[in-house]
CSV table of C-alpha atoms in Angstrom, one decimal:
chain,number,residue,atom,x,y,z
A,10,GLU,CA,-5.7,-1.9,12.6
A,11,MET,CA,-3.4,-0.4,10.0
A,12,LEU,CA,-2.7,0.4,6.4
A,13,LEU,CA,0.7,-0.8,5.2
A,14,ARG,CA,2.8,1.4,2.9
A,15,GLY,CA,5.9,-0.1,1.4
A,16,GLY,CA,8.7,1.0,-0.9
A,17,GLU,CA,11.9,2.9,-1.0
A,18,GLY,CA,10.3,6.3,-1.1
A,19,LYS,CA,10.5,6.8,-4.9
A,20,THR,CA,6.8,7.2,-5.5
A,21,GLY,CA,6.8,10.5,-7.4
A,22,ALA,CA,3.6,11.4,-5.6
A,23,GLY,CA,5.6,13.6,-3.3
A,24,THR,CA,4.4,14.4,0.2
A,25,ARG,CA,1.2,16.1,-0.9
A,26,GLY,CA,-1.8,14.7,0.9
A,27,ALA,CA,-0.7,11.3,2.0
A,28,PRO,CA,-3.5,8.9,2.9
A,29,ALA,CA,-3.0,9.4,6.6
A,30,SER,CA,-3.4,13.1,6.2
A,31,ARG,CA,-6.6,12.6,4.4
A,32,ALA,CA,-7.8,10.4,7.2
A,33,ARG,CA,-7.0,13.2,9.7
A,34,ARG,CA,-8.6,15.9,7.6
A,35,GLU,CA,-11.6,14.0,6.4
A,36,PRO,CA,-12.7,11.7,9.2
A,37,GLN,CA,-16.1,11.2,7.6
A,38,ALA,CA,-14.3,9.5,4.8
A,39,TRP,CA,-13.3,6.7,7.1
A,40,PRO,CA,-16.4,5.8,9.1
A,41,GLY,CA,-15.8,3.5,12.0
A,42,GLN,CA,-12.1,3.2,11.1
A,43,THR,CA,-9.2,4.0,13.4
A,44,LEU,CA,-6.3,3.2,11.3
A,45,LYS,CA,-2.6,3.8,11.4
A,46,LEU,CA,-0.4,4.2,8.4
A,47,VAL,CA,2.7,1.9,8.8
A,48,VAL,CA,5.5,2.8,6.5
A,49,VAL,CA,8.1,0.1,5.7
A,50,GLY,CA,11.4,0.8,3.9
A,51,THR,CA,13.7,3.8,3.7
A,52,GLY,CA,13.9,6.7,1.3
A,53,ARG,CA,16.8,8.9,2.2
A,54,SER,CA,15.9,12.5,1.4
A,55,TYR,CA,12.4,11.6,0.4
A,56,GLU,CA,11.8,10.0,3.8
A,57,THR,CA,13.1,13.1,5.5
A,58,ARG,CA,10.6,15.2,3.6
A,59,VAL,CA,7.7,12.8,4.5
A,60,ARG,CA,8.7,12.8,8.1
A,61,GLU,CA,8.7,16.6,8.2
A,62,TYR,CA,5.3,16.6,6.5
A,63,VAL,CA,3.9,14.2,9.0
A,64,ARG,CA,5.3,16.3,11.9
A,65,ALA,CA,4.0,19.6,10.4
A,66,LYS,CA,0.5,18.1,9.9
A,67,GLY,CA,0.3,16.7,13.5
A,68,LEU,CA,0.1,13.1,12.2
A,69,ASP,CA,2.8,11.6,14.4
A,70,GLU,CA,0.2,9.4,16.2
A,71,VAL,CA,-1.3,7.9,13.0
A,72,VAL,CA,1.9,7.3,11.0
A,73,LEU,CA,4.5,4.8,12.1
A,74,PHE,CA,7.8,4.6,10.3
A,75,LEU,CA,9.4,1.1,10.7
A,76,GLY,CA,12.4,1.5,8.4
A,77,GLN,CA,13.9,-1.7,7.0
A,78,VAL,CA,12.0,-4.8,8.2
A,79,GLY,CA,13.5,-8.3,8.1
A,80,LEU,CA,12.1,-10.8,5.7
A,81,LYS,CA,10.8,-13.0,8.4
A,82,ASP,CA,8.7,-10.1,9.8
A,83,LEU,CA,7.1,-8.9,6.6
A,84,PRO,CA,4.4,-11.7,6.4
A,85,HIS,CA,3.2,-10.7,9.8
A,86,LEU,CA,2.8,-7.1,8.7
A,87,TYR,CA,1.0,-8.0,5.5
A,88,ARG,CA,-1.4,-10.2,7.4
A,89,ALA,CA,-2.1,-7.5,10.0
A,90,ALA,CA,-2.8,-4.8,7.4
A,91,GLN,CA,-6.2,-3.9,6.2
A,92,VAL,CA,-4.6,-3.0,2.8
A,93,PHE,CA,-1.1,-2.7,1.3
A,94,VAL,CA,-0.7,0.7,-0.5
A,95,TYR,CA,2.1,0.7,-3.0
A,96,PRO,CA,2.2,3.9,-5.0
A,97,SER,CA,5.5,3.2,-6.6
A,98,MET,CA,6.6,4.4,-10.1
A,99,TYR,CA,10.0,2.8,-10.4
A,100,GLU,CA,9.8,-0.9,-9.9
A,101,GLY,CA,11.7,-3.9,-11.4
A,102,PHE,CA,8.7,-6.3,-11.1
A,103,GLY,CA,6.5,-5.6,-8.0
A,104,ILE,CA,7.6,-8.4,-5.6
A,105,PRO,CA,6.0,-6.5,-2.6
A,106,ILE,CA,2.6,-6.7,-4.4
A,107,ILE,CA,3.0,-10.5,-4.8
A,108,GLU,CA,4.2,-10.8,-1.2
A,109,ALA,CA,1.1,-8.9,0.1
A,110,GLN,CA,-1.3,-10.9,-2.0
A,111,HIS,CA,0.3,-14.2,-0.9
A,112,CYS,CA,-0.5,-13.1,2.7
A,113,PHE,CA,-4.2,-12.3,1.8
A,114,CYS,CA,-3.6,-8.6,2.0
A,115,PRO,CA,-5.5,-6.5,-0.6
A,116,VAL,CA,-3.3,-4.2,-2.7
A,117,ILE,CA,-3.8,-0.6,-4.0
A,118,THR,CA,-1.0,0.3,-6.4
A,119,SER,CA,-0.1,2.5,-9.3
A,120,THR,CA,-1.1,2.1,-12.9
A,121,GLY,CA,1.5,1.3,-15.5
A,122,SER,CA,4.9,-0.3,-15.2
A,123,CYS,CA,4.9,-3.9,-14.2
A,124,PHE,CA,2.1,-3.6,-11.6
A,125,PRO,CA,-0.8,-5.3,-13.5
A,126,GLU,CA,1.4,-8.3,-14.3
A,127,ALA,CA,2.4,-8.6,-10.6
A,128,GLY,CA,-1.0,-7.7,-9.1
A,129,GLY,CA,-3.3,-9.2,-11.6
A,130,PRO,CA,-7.0,-8.2,-12.0
A,131,HIS,CA,-7.9,-8.2,-8.3
A,132,SER,CA,-5.7,-5.3,-7.2
A,133,LEU,CA,-6.9,-1.7,-7.2
A,134,TYR,CA,-4.9,0.5,-9.6
A,135,VAL,CA,-4.7,4.3,-9.4
A,136,GLU,CA,-2.9,6.9,-11.5
A,137,THR,CA,-0.4,8.5,-9.1
A,138,ARG,CA,1.9,10.5,-11.4
A,139,ASP,CA,0.0,13.8,-11.1
A,140,ALA,CA,-1.4,16.1,-8.4
A,141,GLY,CA,-4.6,14.1,-8.3
A,142,GLY,CA,-2.8,10.9,-7.2
A,143,PRO,CA,-3.2,11.3,-3.5
A,144,GLU,CA,-7.0,11.9,-3.8
A,145,ARG,CA,-7.3,8.8,-6.1
A,146,ILE,CA,-5.4,6.7,-3.4
A,147,ALA,CA,-7.8,8.1,-0.7
A,148,ARG,CA,-10.8,7.2,-2.9
A,149,ALA,CA,-9.5,3.6,-3.5
A,150,LEU,CA,-9.0,3.3,0.3
A,151,ARG,CA,-12.5,4.4,1.0
A,152,GLU,CA,-13.9,2.0,-1.6
A,153,LEU,CA,-11.9,-1.0,-0.2
A,154,LEU,CA,-12.3,-0.2,3.5
A,155,GLY,CA,-16.0,0.6,3.1
A,156,ASP,CA,-16.9,-2.7,1.3
A,157,GLN,CA,-16.0,-5.8,3.2
A,158,GLY,CA,-17.3,-8.0,0.3
A,159,LEU,CA,-14.9,-6.3,-2.1
A,160,ALA,CA,-12.0,-6.7,0.4
A,161,LYS,CA,-12.8,-10.4,0.8
A,162,THR,CA,-12.9,-11.0,-2.9
A,163,ILE,CA,-9.7,-9.1,-3.5
A,164,ARG,CA,-8.0,-11.1,-0.7
A,165,GLN,CA,-9.1,-14.5,-2.0
A,166,GLU,CA,-8.7,-13.8,-5.7
A,167,GLY,CA,-5.3,-12.1,-5.2
A,168,LYS,CA,-4.0,-15.1,-3.3
A,169,GLY,CA,-5.2,-17.3,-6.1
A,170,PHE,CA,-3.6,-15.1,-8.7
A,171,VAL,CA,-0.1,-15.1,-7.2
A,172,LYS,CA,0.1,-18.9,-7.1
A,173,ARG,CA,1.4,-18.5,-10.7
A,174,PHE,CA,4.6,-17.1,-9.1
A,175,ASP,CA,5.3,-20.1,-6.9
A,176,PRO,CA,8.9,-21.2,-7.6
A,177,LYS,CA,7.7,-24.8,-8.3
A,178,ILE,CA,5.4,-23.5,-11.0
A,179,VAL,CA,7.8,-21.0,-12.4
A,180,ALA,CA,10.6,-23.6,-12.7
A,181,LYS,CA,8.4,-25.8,-15.0
């Protein structure tokens, strides 16, 4: 089982307290969960800092960096993930959020920007632009992973919400 983290490494949240490190430091916060954080995308110097952080904290076994993933492989990752975590601050529209929801994957993303328009009312939104961002992400993860009813609702309602972005509907 895994958490999926996407993006180009421009989150602004820095490398402080990534969710995987919270899982390692606070195992009681993830009862019954043995999750890996799968990171998709590249981030140049930011990615280098994150990789160094992961190594320094001994998280190599719980964080997997996939780099760029082909479009045909992304749906498989979204479907396999317990949640898609997208703490981005710089986004044109939020296509990865729509892709995740289309694949029945619950989304945790940042407040502001275009995210509410892309994610709708059934994504979980957290403020990530300050030092409290990583803890808010961890709290949202605990909430979602600890409540299967909530996760099911978010999956179903999210899938319904993103139907509005279907090219056939948008073209009308």
